[in-house]
């Protein structure tokens, strides 16, 4: 059964699909580094700020848009440790927020049970499904590009895709092998969500 159909996910024009444990790990690494470098406490990453920044990096511009944020996480993981809000079921799943310039963001969390499939393959299947939907115009994907087969699994799905009507963007912490998709650095959106300003880095 298709994981999206089984969870009744709505087709939005803009889609963000993210490995929740991975973005949480990167937020932790950035927090440790910048608390030492800036000599101050770094707060938890604001989830809505991060989602808006990823949407902007993926080509969303001002207007009355609808953006779906899909968080894929291990079933035994209840929450992210370095984001707020953080609890997948209580705070994030089936929740939404609105931005006055960029419209509504609808959040879903999908749990992957070990033994049934891998999270990398699950994310690749989700991306394939979204790519096949005519109503989806922009897809932003944050796989785990540092461990496992996440980046390669999603890249393989996208290689045959050459659709001028869709803008597909993959996020990683450093430049990666590319294909029929754009690429952005994940750290910029996370640093902004963590409250780290460009002026502090000068």
Short mmCIF file of C-alpha atoms in Angstrom, two decimals:
data_model
loop_
_atom_site.label_atom_id
_atom_site.label_comp_id
_atom_site.label_asym_id
_atom_site.label_seq_id
_atom_site.Cartn_x
_atom_site.Cartn_y
_atom_site.Cartn_z
CA UNK A 1 0.00 0.00 0.00
CA UNK A 2 1.24 3.48 -0.81
CA UNK A 3 2.34 5.16 2.45
CA UNK A 4 0.77 8.46 1.44
CA UNK A 5 -2.59 6.98 0.49
CA UNK A 6 -2.71 4.99 3.71
CA UNK A 7 -2.19 8.19 5.72
CA UNK A 8 -4.57 10.29 3.63
CA UNK A 9 -2.07 13.06 2.90
CA UNK A 10 -3.45 16.06 1.06
CA UNK A 11 -1.80 17.10 -2.22
CA UNK A 12 -0.46 20.62 -1.81
CA UNK A 13 1.22 22.66 -4.53
CA UNK A 14 4.40 22.86 -2.44
CA UNK A 15 5.82 19.85 -0.60
CA UNK A 16 8.64 19.59 1.95
CA UNK A 17 9.75 16.04 2.84
CA UNK A 18 12.35 15.78 5.61
CA UNK A 19 14.13 13.09 7.60
CA UNK A 20 13.22 14.34 11.07
CA UNK A 21 16.08 12.63 12.92
CA UNK A 22 18.57 14.04 10.44
CA UNK A 23 17.47 17.67 10.70
CA UNK A 24 17.42 17.29 14.48
CA UNK A 25 20.99 15.94 14.41
CA UNK A 26 22.17 18.84 12.24
CA UNK A 27 20.44 21.32 14.57
CA UNK A 28 22.31 19.73 17.50
CA UNK A 29 25.68 19.90 15.71
CA UNK A 30 25.12 23.56 14.80
CA UNK A 31 24.06 24.34 18.38
CA UNK A 32 27.23 22.81 19.84
CA UNK A 33 29.47 24.58 17.34
CA UNK A 34 27.93 28.03 17.58
CA UNK A 35 27.56 28.06 21.36
CA UNK A 36 31.33 27.73 21.48
CA UNK A 37 32.03 30.06 18.57
CA UNK A 38 29.63 32.82 19.68
CA UNK A 39 29.97 32.24 23.42
CA UNK A 40 26.25 32.32 24.04
CA UNK A 41 23.36 29.92 24.48
CA UNK A 42 21.64 28.86 21.26
CA UNK A 43 17.87 28.26 21.65
CA UNK A 44 16.05 25.37 20.05
CA UNK A 45 15.30 25.76 16.35
CA UNK A 46 11.91 27.32 15.61
CA UNK A 47 10.13 24.78 13.40
CA UNK A 48 7.94 27.28 11.55
CA UNK A 49 10.91 29.53 10.74
CA UNK A 50 12.82 26.56 9.38
CA UNK A 51 9.91 25.38 7.23
CA UNK A 52 9.38 28.85 5.77
CA UNK A 53 13.09 29.20 4.93
CA UNK A 54 13.16 25.80 3.22
CA UNK A 55 10.10 26.79 1.20
CA UNK A 56 11.82 30.01 0.13
CA UNK A 57 14.98 28.10 -0.84
CA UNK A 58 12.73 25.77 -2.84
CA UNK A 59 11.22 28.57 -4.90
CA UNK A 60 8.08 29.58 -2.98
CA UNK A 61 7.47 33.32 -3.19
CA UNK A 62 5.02 35.71 -1.55
CA UNK A 63 1.40 34.79 -2.13
CA UNK A 64 -1.49 32.73 -0.83
CA UNK A 65 0.19 29.32 -1.01
CA UNK A 66 -0.36 25.97 0.67
CA UNK A 67 2.76 24.04 1.67
CA UNK A 68 2.73 20.50 3.04
CA UNK A 69 5.55 19.59 5.43
CA UNK A 70 6.04 15.82 5.79
CA UNK A 71 8.31 14.69 8.64
CA UNK A 72 9.49 11.09 8.33
CA UNK A 73 10.75 9.61 11.59
CA UNK A 74 11.52 6.29 13.26
CA UNK A 75 8.47 4.83 14.98
CA UNK A 76 10.29 4.56 18.31
CA UNK A 77 11.21 8.25 18.22
CA UNK A 78 8.64 10.45 19.93
CA UNK A 79 10.04 13.90 19.31
CA UNK A 80 12.88 16.05 18.04
CA UNK A 81 15.22 17.27 20.77
CA UNK A 82 16.47 20.52 19.21
CA UNK A 83 13.30 21.95 17.64
CA UNK A 84 10.27 23.66 19.08
CA UNK A 85 7.54 22.49 18.80
CA UNK A 86 8.94 18.98 18.80
CA UNK A 87 6.51 16.16 19.68
CA UNK A 88 5.54 14.41 16.45
CA UNK A 89 2.00 13.44 17.44
CA UNK A 90 1.04 16.05 20.03
CA UNK A 91 2.62 19.15 18.49
CA UNK A 92 3.20 18.52 14.79
CA UNK A 93 1.08 15.85 13.12
CA UNK A 94 -2.12 17.20 11.55
CA UNK A 95 -1.24 20.71 12.73
CA UNK A 96 -0.90 23.87 10.64
CA UNK A 97 0.34 27.43 10.87
CA UNK A 98 -0.17 30.47 8.69
CA UNK A 99 2.33 33.09 7.55
CA UNK A 100 0.98 36.44 6.40
CA UNK A 101 3.21 36.49 3.29
CA UNK A 102 3.49 32.81 2.32
CA UNK A 103 0.16 31.24 3.25
CA UNK A 104 -0.59 28.05 5.13
CA UNK A 105 1.83 25.31 6.15
CA UNK A 106 0.27 21.93 6.96
CA UNK A 107 2.40 19.45 8.92
CA UNK A 108 2.24 15.65 8.86
CA UNK A 109 4.49 13.18 10.65
CA UNK A 110 4.92 9.67 9.26
CA UNK A 111 6.48 6.94 11.40
CA UNK A 112 8.62 4.21 9.85
CA UNK A 113 8.59 0.85 11.62
CA UNK A 114 11.89 -1.01 11.55
CA UNK A 115 11.69 -4.31 9.72
CA UNK A 116 8.89 -3.13 7.43
CA UNK A 117 11.06 -0.84 5.30
CA UNK A 118 13.99 1.50 5.73
CA UNK A 119 13.46 5.19 6.26
CA UNK A 120 15.56 5.93 3.16
CA UNK A 121 13.36 3.75 0.96
CA UNK A 122 10.21 5.11 2.58
CA UNK A 123 11.26 8.68 1.78
CA UNK A 124 12.15 7.71 -1.79
CA UNK A 125 8.67 6.18 -2.23
CA UNK A 126 7.05 9.36 -0.90
CA UNK A 127 9.08 11.55 -3.26
CA UNK A 128 8.17 9.29 -6.20
CA UNK A 129 4.48 9.61 -5.34
CA UNK A 130 4.64 13.40 -5.10
CA UNK A 131 6.54 13.61 -8.40
CA UNK A 132 3.70 11.76 -10.08
CA UNK A 133 1.06 14.24 -8.91
CA UNK A 134 0.22 16.90 -11.47
CA UNK A 135 -0.98 19.37 -8.84
CA UNK A 136 2.40 19.34 -7.03
CA UNK A 137 4.65 22.09 -8.43
CA UNK A 138 7.55 22.33 -5.97
CA UNK A 139 9.15 19.51 -4.00
CA UNK A 140 11.82 20.14 -1.37
CA UNK A 141 13.56 17.06 0.05
CA UNK A 142 15.87 16.79 3.08
CA UNK A 143 17.26 13.23 3.15
CA UNK A 144 20.06 12.06 5.41
CA UNK A 145 23.01 12.90 3.19
CA UNK A 146 25.62 11.87 5.77
CA UNK A 147 24.62 8.32 6.73
CA UNK A 148 22.92 5.46 4.96
CA UNK A 149 21.49 5.60 1.45
CA UNK A 150 19.07 8.50 1.86
CA UNK A 151 20.52 10.97 -0.61
CA UNK A 152 21.32 8.30 -3.21
CA UNK A 153 17.87 6.69 -2.89
CA UNK A 154 16.07 9.97 -3.54
CA UNK A 155 18.52 10.93 -6.30
CA UNK A 156 17.83 7.67 -8.14
CA UNK A 157 14.12 8.44 -8.10
CA UNK A 158 14.74 11.91 -9.53
CA UNK A 159 17.28 11.01 -12.23
CA UNK A 160 14.65 9.95 -14.80
CA UNK A 161 12.50 12.97 -13.99
CA UNK A 162 12.79 15.85 -16.43
CA UNK A 163 9.61 17.81 -15.76
CA UNK A 164 9.75 21.51 -16.57
CA UNK A 165 6.55 22.07 -14.59
CA UNK A 166 8.09 20.87 -11.31
CA UNK A 167 10.86 22.49 -9.32
CA UNK A 168 12.66 19.87 -7.20
CA UNK A 169 15.27 20.89 -4.63
CA UNK A 170 17.42 18.62 -2.46
CA UNK A 171 19.04 19.94 0.73
CA UNK A 172 22.37 18.82 2.19
CA UNK A 173 25.07 20.31 4.37
CA UNK A 174 27.61 20.37 1.53
CA UNK A 175 27.51 20.18 -2.28
CA UNK A 176 26.52 16.70 -3.42
CA UNK A 177 26.35 14.89 -6.78
CA UNK A 178 23.46 16.43 -8.67
CA UNK A 179 20.99 15.45 -11.37
CA UNK A 180 17.57 16.62 -12.53
CA UNK A 181 17.07 18.75 -9.43
CA UNK A 182 18.36 21.86 -7.71
CA UNK A 183 20.49 21.81 -4.60
CA UNK A 184 20.58 24.05 -1.52
CA UNK A 185 22.63 24.09 1.69
CA UNK A 186 20.53 22.93 4.66
CA UNK A 187 22.61 24.82 7.21
CA UNK A 188 21.36 28.27 6.19
CA UNK A 189 17.71 27.55 7.03
CA UNK A 190 18.66 25.82 10.29
CA UNK A 191 20.97 28.62 11.40
CA UNK A 192 18.19 31.15 10.91
CA UNK A 193 15.75 28.91 12.81
CA UNK A 194 18.30 28.70 15.65
CA UNK A 195 18.44 32.49 15.84
CA UNK A 196 21.98 32.81 14.46
CA UNK A 197 22.27 36.03 12.46
CA UNK A 198 24.66 36.83 9.63
CA UNK A 199 25.99 39.81 11.60
CA UNK A 200 27.25 37.47 14.33
CA UNK A 201 29.35 35.56 11.81
CA UNK A 202 31.33 38.58 10.61
#
